CSV table of C-alpha atoms in Angstrom, one decimal:
chain,number,residue,atom,x,y,z
N,414,MET,CA,0.1,0.2,0.0
N,415,GLN,CA,2.5,2.5,1.1
N,416,ALA,CA,4.5,1.6,-2.4
N,417,LYS,CA,1.5,2.2,-4.0
N,418,GLY,CA,1.3,5.6,-2.7
N,419,SER,CA,4.4,6.6,-3.6
N,420,LYS,CA,4.0,5.9,-7.3
N,421,LEU,CA,1.3,7.5,-7.0
N,422,LEU,CA,2.9,10.8,-5.7
N,423,ALA,CA,5.8,10.2,-8.2
N,424,SER,CA,3.0,10.2,-10.9
N,425,ALA,CA,1.7,13.5,-9.5
N,426,LEU,CA,4.9,15.2,-9.4
N,427,SER,CA,6.4,13.5,-12.7
N,428,GLU,CA,5.9,16.8,-15.2
N,429,ALA,CA,6.1,19.3,-12.4
N,430,ALA,CA,8.7,21.6,-13.7
N,431,SER,CA,11.6,23.0,-10.9
N,432,THR,CA,10.6,26.8,-11.4
N,433,PRO,CA,8.2,29.4,-9.7
N,434,TYR,CA,4.7,29.2,-11.3
N,435,TRP,CA,4.1,32.7,-11.3
N,436,THR,CA,7.3,33.8,-13.0
N,437,ASP,CA,7.6,30.9,-15.7
N,438,ARG,CA,5.5,33.2,-18.3
N,439,PRO,CA,6.2,34.8,-21.5
N,440,ASP,CA,5.5,38.1,-20.5
N,441,ARG,CA,7.9,38.7,-17.9
N,442,PRO,CA,9.8,41.7,-18.0
N,443,VAL,CA,12.9,42.0,-20.2
N,444,PRO,CA,15.9,43.1,-17.4
N,445,ASN,CA,17.3,46.7,-17.8
N,446,ASP,CA,20.6,47.5,-18.3
N,447,PRO,CA,23.0,47.2,-15.5
N,448,LEU,CA,25.2,49.9,-14.2
N,449,THR,CA,28.2,50.2,-16.0
N,450,THR,CA,29.3,54.1,-14.8
N,451,ALA,CA,29.3,56.5,-11.9
N,452,THR,CA,25.9,58.6,-11.2
N,453,ASP,CA,24.7,60.7,-8.6
N,454,ALA,CA,21.2,60.1,-7.1
N,455,ASP,CA,18.9,61.9,-4.3
N,456,LEU,CA,18.2,58.0,-3.1
N,457,ALA,CA,19.8,55.3,-3.5
N,458,VAL,CA,17.5,51.8,-3.5
N,459,ILE,CA,19.6,48.2,-2.7
N,460,GLY,CA,17.1,45.7,-4.1
N,461,GLY,CA,14.3,45.4,-6.6
N,462,GLY,CA,12.1,43.0,-4.4
N,463,TYR,CA,8.3,44.6,-3.3
N,464,SER,CA,10.7,46.3,0.2
N,465,GLY,CA,13.0,48.4,-2.5
N,466,LEU,CA,10.0,48.9,-5.4
N,467,TRP,CA,7.8,50.6,-2.7
N,468,THR,CA,10.4,52.7,-1.7
N,469,ALA,CA,11.4,54.0,-4.5
N,470,LEU,CA,7.6,54.5,-5.9
N,471,LEU,CA,6.7,55.8,-2.3
N,472,ALA,CA,9.6,58.4,-2.4
N,473,LYS,CA,8.4,59.8,-5.7
N,474,GLU,CA,5.3,60.1,-4.7
N,475,ARG,CA,6.2,62.4,-1.6
N,476,ASP,CA,8.6,64.1,-4.2
N,477,PRO,CA,8.3,63.6,-7.8
N,478,GLY,CA,11.1,65.6,-8.5
N,479,LEU,CA,13.3,63.0,-6.7
N,480,ASP,CA,16.3,61.7,-8.5
N,481,VAL,CA,15.8,58.0,-7.4
N,482,VAL,CA,18.0,55.2,-8.3
N,483,LEU,CA,17.5,51.3,-7.9
N,484,VAL,CA,20.2,48.8,-8.1
N,485,GLU,CA,18.9,45.3,-7.8
N,486,SER,CA,21.2,42.3,-8.1
N,487,ALA,CA,18.8,40.1,-10.7
N,488,LEU,CA,15.6,41.1,-12.4
N,489,CYS,CA,13.1,43.0,-9.8
N,490,GLY,CA,10.9,40.5,-8.1
N,491,HIS,CA,13.0,37.5,-8.7
N,492,ALA,CA,13.3,36.1,-5.4
N,493,ALA,CA,10.5,36.3,-2.4
N,494,SER,CA,8.5,38.7,-4.2
N,495,GLY,CA,7.8,36.9,-7.4
N,496,ARG,CA,7.4,33.5,-5.7
N,497,ASN,CA,5.4,33.3,-2.6
N,498,GLY,CA,2.2,32.4,-2.3
N,499,GLY,CA,0.5,35.7,-3.0
N,500,PHE,CA,-1.0,36.3,0.5
N,501,CYS,CA,-1.3,40.3,1.3
N,502,ALA,CA,-2.2,40.3,4.9
N,503,ALA,CA,-3.0,43.4,6.6
N,504,SER,CA,-1.1,42.6,10.0
N,505,LEU,CA,2.6,44.1,10.3
N,506,THR,CA,3.2,41.3,13.5
N,507,HIS,CA,3.1,38.5,11.6
N,508,GLY,CA,-0.7,37.7,13.3
N,509,LEU,CA,-2.8,38.9,15.5
N,510,ALA,CA,-1.5,36.5,18.2
N,511,ASN,CA,2.2,37.4,18.1
N,512,GLY,CA,1.7,41.1,17.8
N,513,MET,CA,-0.6,41.0,20.9
N,514,ASP,CA,2.4,38.8,22.8
N,515,ARG,CA,5.1,41.3,21.6
N,516,PHE,CA,3.3,44.7,21.7
N,517,PRO,CA,0.8,44.6,23.5
N,518,ASP,CA,0.8,48.4,24.6
N,519,GLU,CA,0.1,49.4,20.8
N,520,ILE,CA,-1.5,46.8,19.1
N,521,ASP,CA,-4.5,48.9,18.4
N,522,ASP,CA,-2.5,51.2,16.5
N,523,LEU,CA,-0.7,48.5,14.6
N,524,GLU,CA,-3.9,47.0,13.7
N,525,ARG,CA,-4.8,49.5,12.4
N,526,LEU,CA,-2.0,51.1,10.5
N,527,GLY,CA,-1.7,47.5,9.2
N,528,ARG,CA,-5.3,47.8,7.9
N,529,GLN,CA,-5.0,51.7,6.4
N,530,ASN,CA,-1.7,49.9,4.6
N,531,LEU,CA,-3.3,47.2,2.9
N,532,ASP,CA,-5.9,49.8,1.8
N,533,GLU,CA,-3.2,51.8,0.6
N,534,ILE,CA,-2.2,48.6,-1.6
N,535,GLU,CA,-5.3,48.1,-3.0
N,536,ALA,CA,-5.6,51.8,-3.9
N,537,ALA,CA,-2.1,51.8,-5.5
N,538,VAL,CA,-3.0,48.7,-7.9
N,539,ARG,CA,-5.9,50.6,-9.0
N,540,ARG,CA,-4.1,53.8,-9.2
N,541,TYR,CA,-1.1,52.5,-11.4
N,542,ASN,CA,-4.0,49.7,-13.1
N,543,ILE,CA,-1.6,46.6,-11.9
N,544,ASP,CA,-3.0,43.6,-13.0
N,545,CYS,CA,-2.3,40.9,-10.3
N,546,ASN,CA,-5.7,39.7,-9.8
N,547,PHE,CA,-6.0,41.5,-6.5
N,548,GLU,CA,-9.3,39.7,-4.5
N,549,ARG,CA,-10.0,41.3,-0.7
N,550,THR,CA,-11.4,38.1,0.3
N,551,GLY,CA,-9.5,37.0,3.6
N,552,GLU,CA,-8.3,34.2,5.0
N,553,LEU,CA,-10.1,31.3,6.4
N,554,GLU,CA,-7.5,29.1,9.4
N,555,VAL,CA,-8.8,25.8,9.8
N,556,ALA,CA,-8.1,23.7,13.3
N,557,THR,CA,-6.9,19.5,11.8
N,558,ALA,CA,-6.8,18.9,16.1
N,559,PRO,CA,-8.8,19.2,18.4
N,560,HIS,CA,-6.5,21.4,20.2
N,561,GLU,CA,-7.0,24.0,17.7
N,562,LEU,CA,-10.2,24.8,17.9
N,563,GLU,CA,-9.4,26.7,21.4
N,564,TRP,CA,-6.9,28.6,19.2
N,565,LEU,CA,-9.1,29.9,16.3
N,566,ARG,CA,-11.6,31.1,19.4
N,567,GLU,CA,-8.9,33.2,21.1
N,568,SER,CA,-7.8,34.5,17.5
N,569,HIS,CA,-11.5,35.1,16.8
N,570,ASP,CA,-12.2,36.7,20.1
N,571,ALA,CA,-9.4,39.3,19.7
N,572,ALA,CA,-10.5,40.0,16.2
N,573,VAL,CA,-14.2,40.9,17.5
N,574,ALA,CA,-12.7,43.2,20.0
N,575,LEU,CA,-10.6,45.0,17.2
N,576,GLY,CA,-14.1,45.4,15.1
N,577,TYR,CA,-12.9,42.7,12.7
N,578,ARG,CA,-15.6,40.9,10.5
N,579,SER,CA,-14.8,37.8,11.9
N,580,GLU,CA,-16.5,34.4,12.0
N,581,LEU,CA,-15.9,31.3,14.2
N,582,LEU,CA,-17.3,27.9,12.4
N,583,ASN,CA,-18.1,24.8,13.8
N,584,ALA,CA,-17.1,21.7,11.7
N,585,GLU,CA,-20.3,22.0,9.5
N,586,GLU,CA,-20.0,25.5,8.8
N,587,VAL,CA,-16.2,25.1,7.8
N,588,GLN,CA,-17.1,22.1,5.3
N,589,ASN,CA,-19.8,24.4,4.1
N,590,LEU,CA,-17.1,26.7,2.9
N,591,VAL,CA,-14.4,23.9,1.9
N,592,HIS,CA,-15.0,20.5,1.8
N,593,SER,CA,-12.2,18.3,3.3
N,594,PRO,CA,-12.4,15.2,5.9
N,595,THR,CA,-9.0,17.2,8.0
N,596,TYR,CA,-11.1,20.3,8.9
N,597,LEU,CA,-12.8,20.2,12.5
N,598,GLY,CA,-13.5,24.2,12.8
N,599,GLY,CA,-12.4,27.5,11.3
N,600,TRP,CA,-12.0,30.8,12.0
N,601,TRP,CA,-12.7,33.0,9.1
N,602,ASP,CA,-10.9,37.0,8.5
N,603,ARG,CA,-13.5,38.0,6.3
N,604,ASP,CA,-11.3,41.3,4.6
N,605,GLY,CA,-7.8,41.3,6.6
N,606,VAL,CA,-6.3,39.3,3.7
N,607,ALA,CA,-6.3,39.9,-0.2
N,608,MET,CA,-5.3,37.5,-2.1
N,609,LEU,CA,-2.7,38.3,-5.6
N,610,ASP,CA,-0.5,37.4,-8.0
N,611,PRO,CA,2.7,38.1,-6.7
N,612,ALA,CA,4.8,38.5,-9.4
N,613,ARG,CA,2.1,40.3,-11.3
N,614,LEU,CA,2.5,42.5,-8.4
N,615,ALA,CA,6.3,43.2,-8.6
N,616,TRP,CA,6.3,43.6,-12.0
N,617,GLY,CA,3.7,45.9,-12.1
N,618,LEU,CA,5.4,48.1,-8.9
N,619,ARG,CA,8.4,47.9,-11.3
N,620,ARG,CA,6.6,49.7,-14.6
N,621,ALA,CA,5.1,52.1,-12.1
N,622,CYS,CA,8.6,53.3,-10.8
N,623,LEU,CA,10.1,53.3,-14.1
N,624,GLU,CA,6.9,55.6,-15.4
N,625,LYS,CA,7.7,57.9,-12.5
N,626,GLY,CA,11.1,58.4,-13.5
N,627,VAL,CA,13.1,56.2,-11.0
N,628,ARG,CA,16.6,54.6,-12.8
N,629,ILE,CA,16.6,50.9,-12.1
N,630,TYR,CA,19.8,49.2,-13.1
N,631,GLU,CA,18.9,45.0,-12.8
N,632,GLY,CA,22.2,42.8,-13.2
N,633,THR,CA,23.8,45.3,-10.6
N,634,PRO,CA,24.9,43.3,-7.4
N,635,VAL,CA,26.4,46.2,-4.6
N,636,GLN,CA,29.7,44.8,-3.3
N,637,ARG,CA,30.2,47.2,-0.2
N,638,ILE,CA,29.3,50.7,0.8
N,639,SER,CA,32.0,53.9,1.4
N,640,LYS,CA,31.7,57.3,3.1
N,641,SER,CA,32.5,60.1,0.7
N,642,HIS,CA,31.5,63.9,1.6
N,643,GLY,CA,28.5,63.4,2.7
N,644,ASN,CA,27.5,61.0,0.5
N,645,LEU,CA,27.5,57.4,0.4
N,646,THR,CA,28.8,55.2,-2.1
N,647,LEU,CA,27.4,52.0,-3.4
N,648,HIS,CA,29.9,50.1,-5.5
N,649,THR,CA,29.0,47.8,-7.9
N,650,PRO,CA,31.2,45.6,-10.5
N,651,HIS,CA,30.8,48.1,-13.5
N,652,GLY,CA,29.7,51.2,-11.9
N,653,GLU,CA,29.1,53.6,-8.6
N,654,VAL,CA,26.1,55.1,-7.0
N,655,ARG,CA,26.7,58.6,-4.9
N,656,ALA,CA,23.8,59.6,-2.7
N,657,PRO,CA,23.2,61.4,0.4
N,658,ARG,CA,20.3,58.7,1.5
N,659,VAL,CA,20.6,55.0,0.9
N,660,ALA,CA,17.5,52.2,1.5
N,661,LEU,CA,18.8,48.8,2.2
N,662,CYS,CA,16.1,46.4,1.0
N,663,THR,CA,17.7,43.0,0.7
N,664,SER,CA,15.4,40.8,2.7
N,665,ALA,CA,17.2,37.8,3.4
N,666,PHE,CA,20.3,38.1,0.9
N,667,GLN,CA,23.6,38.6,2.1
N,668,GLY,CA,23.5,42.8,1.9
N,669,PRO,CA,26.5,44.9,2.7
N,670,LEU,CA,25.5,45.8,5.7
N,671,ALA,CA,26.8,43.0,8.4
N,672,LYS,CA,24.5,44.5,11.4
N,673,VAL,CA,20.9,43.2,9.5
N,674,SER,CA,22.6,39.8,9.1
N,675,ARG,CA,22.9,39.3,12.8
N,676,HIS,CA,19.4,39.6,13.3
N,677,VAL,CA,17.9,37.5,9.8
N,678,VAL,CA,18.5,34.1,8.9
N,679,PRO,CA,17.5,32.6,5.4
N,680,VAL,CA,14.9,30.1,5.9
N,681,TYR,CA,13.6,27.8,2.9
N,682,ASP,CA,10.0,27.2,1.8
N,683,TYR,CA,8.5,25.5,-0.7
N,684,ALA,CA,5.5,25.2,-2.8
N,685,LEU,CA,3.7,23.1,-5.2
N,686,MET,CA,1.4,24.2,-8.0
N,687,THR,CA,-1.7,21.8,-9.6
N,688,GLU,CA,-2.8,21.9,-13.1
N,689,PRO,CA,-6.6,23.9,-13.4
N,690,LEU,CA,-9.3,22.3,-11.9
N,691,THR,CA,-12.0,21.1,-14.3
N,692,PRO,CA,-15.4,22.3,-13.1
N,693,GLU,CA,-16.5,19.3,-11.4
N,694,GLN,CA,-13.2,19.3,-9.3
N,695,LEU,CA,-13.6,22.8,-8.1
N,696,GLU,CA,-17.4,22.0,-7.0
N,697,SER,CA,-16.4,18.8,-5.0
N,698,ILE,CA,-14.4,20.8,-2.7
N,699,GLY,CA,-16.6,23.8,-2.8
N,700,TRP,CA,-14.2,26.1,-2.6
N,701,ASN,CA,-15.3,28.6,-5.6
N,702,LYS,CA,-18.2,30.4,-3.5
N,703,HIS,CA,-15.4,32.5,-1.4
N,704,ARG,CA,-12.0,31.6,-2.8
N,705,MET,CA,-10.7,33.1,0.4
N,706,GLY,CA,-6.7,32.1,1.4
N,707,LEU,CA,-6.6,29.2,3.5
N,708,GLY,CA,-4.1,27.9,6.0
N,709,ASP,CA,-3.9,25.2,8.9
N,710,ALA,CA,-3.4,26.5,12.7
N,711,SER,CA,-0.5,23.9,12.8
N,712,TYR,CA,2.8,25.1,14.3
N,713,ARG,CA,4.2,23.5,11.2
N,714,PHE,CA,1.5,24.7,9.4
N,715,HIS,CA,0.4,24.9,5.1
N,716,TYR,CA,-0.9,27.5,3.3
N,717,TYR,CA,-3.0,27.4,0.0
N,718,ARG,CA,-4.8,29.4,-2.2
N,719,LEU,CA,-6.8,29.2,-5.9
N,720,THR,CA,-5.1,30.9,-8.5
N,721,SER,CA,-7.0,33.6,-11.3
N,722,ASP,CA,-7.3,30.0,-13.6
N,723,ASN,CA,-8.3,27.5,-10.8
N,724,ARG,CA,-5.2,26.2,-9.9
N,725,ILE,CA,-4.1,25.2,-6.2
N,726,LEU,CA,-1.1,26.7,-4.8
N,727,PHE,CA,-0.2,24.2,-1.8
N,728,GLY,CA,2.9,25.2,0.5
N,729,GLY,CA,4.6,25.3,3.7
N,730,TYR,CA,4.9,22.9,6.4
N,731,ASP,CA,8.9,22.4,5.9
N,732,ALA,CA,10.9,25.5,7.0
N,733,ILE,CA,14.1,23.9,6.6
N,734,TYR,CA,17.6,26.4,7.5
N,735,HIS,CA,20.6,25.3,6.4
N,736,PHE,CA,24.1,25.4,7.9
N,737,GLY,CA,26.1,28.9,7.8
N,738,SER,CA,22.7,30.5,7.0
N,739,ARG,CA,23.9,29.2,3.3
N,740,ILE,CA,21.8,30.3,-0.1
N,741,ALA,CA,22.5,28.5,-3.2
N,742,PRO,CA,20.4,28.1,-6.2
N,743,ASP,CA,20.0,24.0,-5.7
N,744,LEU,CA,18.6,24.5,-2.3
N,745,GLU,CA,15.4,25.8,-4.3
N,746,TYR,CA,14.6,22.2,-4.8
N,747,ASN,CA,13.7,19.4,-2.0
N,748,GLU,CA,12.5,16.1,-3.8
N,749,ALA,CA,11.6,15.2,0.1
N,750,THR,CA,9.6,18.0,0.9
N,751,PHE,CA,7.9,18.4,-2.7
N,752,GLU,CA,6.5,14.9,-1.8
N,753,THR,CA,6.0,15.6,1.8
N,754,LEU,CA,3.3,18.1,0.3
N,755,ALA,CA,1.8,16.0,-2.2
N,756,LYS,CA,0.9,13.6,0.3
N,757,HIS,CA,-0.7,16.2,2.7
N,758,PHE,CA,-2.3,17.9,-0.5
N,759,PHE,CA,-4.2,14.4,-0.8
N,760,GLN,CA,-5.2,13.8,2.4
N,761,THR,CA,-6.6,17.5,2.4
N,762,PHE,CA,-8.3,16.8,-0.6
N,763,PRO,CA,-8.7,13.2,-1.5
N,764,GLN,CA,-11.8,13.7,-3.8
N,765,LEU,CA,-8.8,15.1,-5.9
N,766,ASP,CA,-7.4,12.1,-6.3
N,767,GLY,CA,-5.3,12.3,-9.7
N,768,LEU,CA,-4.9,16.2,-10.0
N,769,ARG,CA,-1.3,16.5,-11.2
N,770,PHE,CA,1.2,19.1,-10.3
N,771,THR,CA,2.8,21.8,-13.1
N,772,HIS,CA,5.2,23.5,-11.1
N,773,ARG,CA,7.4,22.7,-7.5
N,774,TRP,CA,10.0,25.7,-6.0
N,775,GLY,CA,11.0,26.7,-3.0
N,776,GLY,CA,12.7,30.0,-2.1
N,777,ILE,CA,14.1,32.2,1.0
N,778,ILE,CA,12.0,33.8,3.7
N,779,ASP,CA,13.6,36.5,6.0
N,780,THR,CA,13.0,35.2,9.4
N,781,CYS,CA,14.3,36.8,12.6
N,782,GLY,CA,13.5,36.3,16.2
N,783,ARG,CA,10.6,38.1,16.4
N,784,PHE,CA,9.1,36.9,13.3
N,785,CYS,CA,8.2,40.1,12.0
N,786,ALA,CA,9.9,43.3,10.2
N,787,PHE,CA,12.7,45.1,12.4
N,788,PHE,CA,14.1,48.7,11.4
N,789,GLY,CA,17.4,50.3,11.4
N,790,SER,CA,19.9,53.0,10.4
N,791,ALA,CA,23.2,53.3,9.9
N,792,TYR,CA,26.2,55.8,8.7
N,793,LYS,CA,24.8,58.3,10.9
N,794,GLY,CA,21.2,58.0,9.5
N,795,ARG,CA,22.2,58.0,5.9
N,796,LEU,CA,21.3,54.6,5.3
N,797,ALA,CA,17.5,53.2,6.8
N,798,TYR,CA,16.8,49.2,6.3
N,799,ALA,CA,14.2,46.9,7.3
N,800,ALA,CA,14.1,43.6,7.1
N,801,GLY,CA,12.6,40.1,8.8
N,802,TYR,CA,9.1,40.0,7.6
N,803,THR,CA,9.5,36.0,8.3
N,804,GLY,CA,7.0,35.3,5.3
N,805,LEU,CA,4.4,38.3,5.7
N,806,GLY,CA,6.2,40.8,3.5
N,807,VAL,CA,3.3,41.1,0.7
N,808,GLY,CA,1.8,43.4,2.5
N,809,ALA,CA,4.3,44.7,4.9
N,810,THR,CA,6.9,45.8,2.8
N,811,ARG,CA,4.9,48.8,2.1
N,812,PHE,CA,4.8,49.7,6.2
N,813,GLY,CA,8.4,49.2,5.9
N,814,ALA,CA,8.8,51.6,2.9
N,815,GLU,CA,7.1,54.2,4.3
N,816,VAL,CA,9.4,53.6,7.6
N,817,MET,CA,12.4,53.9,6.2
N,818,LEU,CA,11.5,56.8,4.0
N,819,ASP,CA,10.6,58.8,7.4
N,820,ARG,CA,13.8,58.0,9.3
N,821,LEU,CA,16.1,58.8,5.8
N,822,TRP,CA,14.4,62.5,6.0
N,823,HIS,CA,14.1,62.2,9.9
N,824,LEU,CA,10.3,62.7,10.2
N,825,ASP,CA,9.1,62.3,13.3
N,826,THR,CA,5.7,60.4,12.5
N,827,GLU,CA,3.5,57.8,14.2
N,828,ARG,CA,5.0,55.0,12.2
N,829,THR,CA,8.7,56.0,14.0
N,830,ARG,CA,7.5,56.4,17.1
N,831,LEU,CA,6.2,53.3,17.4
N,832,ARG,CA,8.1,50.5,19.7
N,833,MET,CA,7.6,48.0,17.2
N,834,VAL,CA,9.7,50.5,15.1
N,835,ARG,CA,12.3,51.6,17.7
N,836,SER,CA,13.2,48.3,18.9
N,837,ARG,CA,14.8,45.4,17.3
N,838,PRO,CA,14.9,41.9,18.1
N,839,LEU,CA,18.1,40.1,19.7
N,840,PRO,CA,20.5,38.8,17.5
N,841,LEU,CA,20.9,35.2,16.5
N,842,PRO,CA,23.7,33.4,17.7
N,843,PRO,CA,26.5,32.4,15.7
N,844,GLU,CA,27.4,28.9,14.3
N,845,PRO,CA,27.1,25.9,15.2
N,846,LEU,CA,24.8,27.4,18.0
N,847,ARG,CA,22.4,29.1,15.6
N,848,SER,CA,22.2,25.6,13.4
N,849,ALA,CA,21.7,23.9,16.8
N,850,GLY,CA,18.8,25.8,18.3
N,851,ILE,CA,16.9,26.3,14.9
N,852,GLN,CA,17.1,22.7,14.0
N,853,LEU,CA,16.0,21.5,18.1
N,854,THR,CA,13.5,24.4,17.5
N,855,ARG,CA,12.2,22.6,14.7
N,856,TRP,CA,12.0,19.4,16.2
N,857,SER,CA,10.0,21.1,19.6
N,858,MET,CA,7.3,22.4,16.9
N,859,ALA,CA,6.8,19.0,15.3
N,860,ARG,CA,6.8,17.2,18.8
N,861,ALA,CA,3.9,19.8,20.3
N,862,ASP,CA,1.7,19.6,17.2
N,863,SER,CA,1.7,15.9,17.8
N,864,HIS,CA,1.2,16.4,21.6
N,865,GLN,CA,-1.9,18.3,21.3
N,866,GLY,CA,-0.1,21.8,21.1
N,867,ARG,CA,1.8,21.2,24.1
N,868,ARG,CA,5.3,23.6,24.1
N,869,ASN,CA,8.3,22.2,25.6
N,870,LEU,CA,10.7,23.2,28.1
N,871,TRP,CA,13.2,24.8,24.7
N,872,LEU,CA,9.9,26.4,22.9
N,873,LYS,CA,8.8,28.0,26.7
N,874,THR,CA,12.5,29.0,27.1
N,875,MET,CA,12.5,30.8,23.4
N,876,ASP,CA,9.3,32.0,24.4
N,877,LEU,CA,10.7,34.0,27.4
N,878,THR,CA,13.9,35.4,25.5
N,879,GLY,CA,12.0,36.7,22.8
N,880,LEU,CA,13.9,34.4,20.3
N,881,GLY,CA,12.1,31.9,18.1
N,882,PHE,CA,11.8,30.4,15.3
N,883,ASP,CA,7.9,30.2,13.1
N,884,SER,CA,7.2,28.1,10.5
C-alpha cells in the first residue's frame, strides 16, 4: 500500500517544472541594463523586491522631483517577491497573536495602521492599473486537530474586540465553505487578507517606478558601501552610485551591512502548483464560492489558495535552514519536501486524487527572532533598512518602506514613534549554535503538533527570551 502511494505521488509530481509558477511566463519583463558608470542620485535603493520597489515608488509620490536610483542584483521580483503564496495580509506583526504577545500596548495602533496599509496597497493597484488579480477575500484558518479549536476561538475573540469582520465556524460550517475530511472548525478573517498574483504585483510596481522616473539598473549587485563627502557610495561590479540617502532592502540575502545579517536567517520554504481544476473538481471541494486564502493552525502549517485559473497553490510545512545561513540555487529544490507536500495535499483533498502538479519550487524567507519586521539605520542616519518579515512581507513591506523614508528624512511620525519600529529583536547566535538552536526548535514544534500543542521546555525558554523560529 505504501509503495502504491509513493508511485501515485511520483506520478502526480512527474511533470512538475522546477521553477516558480508565477514567473514561468513569456510576458515577464526584459531586464534593464546594468549600471556601467558612476552616477549621482538623491536616494539610492538597494534591492528590487517589494521592499525596494515600494520605497522607490513612495519616494517619488512624496516628491516627484526626487532623483531615485534602484539597483537590483538580478531582475526585480525574481526572489521572494515573485515566488510567494500571494497572501497580502493587513497584519504588520505576523499575525494578531504574535503582535499581542510582543507589542500589547500598541497593538490597536499596529492593527489600524496595518489595515490602512492594506487599503493603500489596494488603491495603488487600481491607480497604477496593476493587473495582479487582487481579491479582498480574507483568509480562513482551519483546525485539523482538536486542540487547535481553542486557538481559533482566541483569535476570533481578539479580532471581534478590535471590530473586525470575523467568523468562528464549527465543523459543519467550515465544511460548507471548503470540503475536506481534515477540517474540524475554522476562523475566517473576512477582509484582513487579499489574494494576488505576486510576480505581477512586483512587475507592476516596477513599471510604475519606471513611469515615475525611477532609474532601475538590474544585474547590478552592490559589493560594498563607502562614505565620501557627505554621500554614501554604492560600489557595483562596473559602476558606482553616490547618494546622500540609501535604503537597504535586501531581505534574507547577505547585503553590504553586517549588522542586519546578525538578526536575520534565510529559511527555505517550498510550494506546489496544480494543473487547473475542472468545474467538477472545483465543485467537489466547494471552494469556488468565496475563494479565500486557506491555512491550518498547526505550528508547522500549510498555506494554500486558488489562482485566477483555478489552480491550487499548496505550500508551507517544512521550513529548512542550512548551516552557515547558506543560500544556493540547488537548495530551492527539495524532492523529499515536495513529496511530503503532495502527500498532505491529497490527505486534505482526497476527492482530487489523480490531479497533477505543474510546478514545484522553493525560496528563502527572511525570518528573525520576533517573526516580524525590524528597522534600523547606519552611517549616522544616511542609510535605513527593514528586514525580517518572516513570510508576511507582501503587505508589510509597503509599511516598512514608509518607515525607511520617514527615517531617512528625519521625520517624526506615528510610524517612527512605535515601539515596534524603535526596538529590534535579539541577534541570533553564531554557528554552530545558530543551526543547533534552529533544528532543536523545528523538532520541538513538530513534537508540539503531535502532543496536543503542548510546548516543551525549549519552546517555553525561547518564548521567555523573545527568540524563536516560525514555520
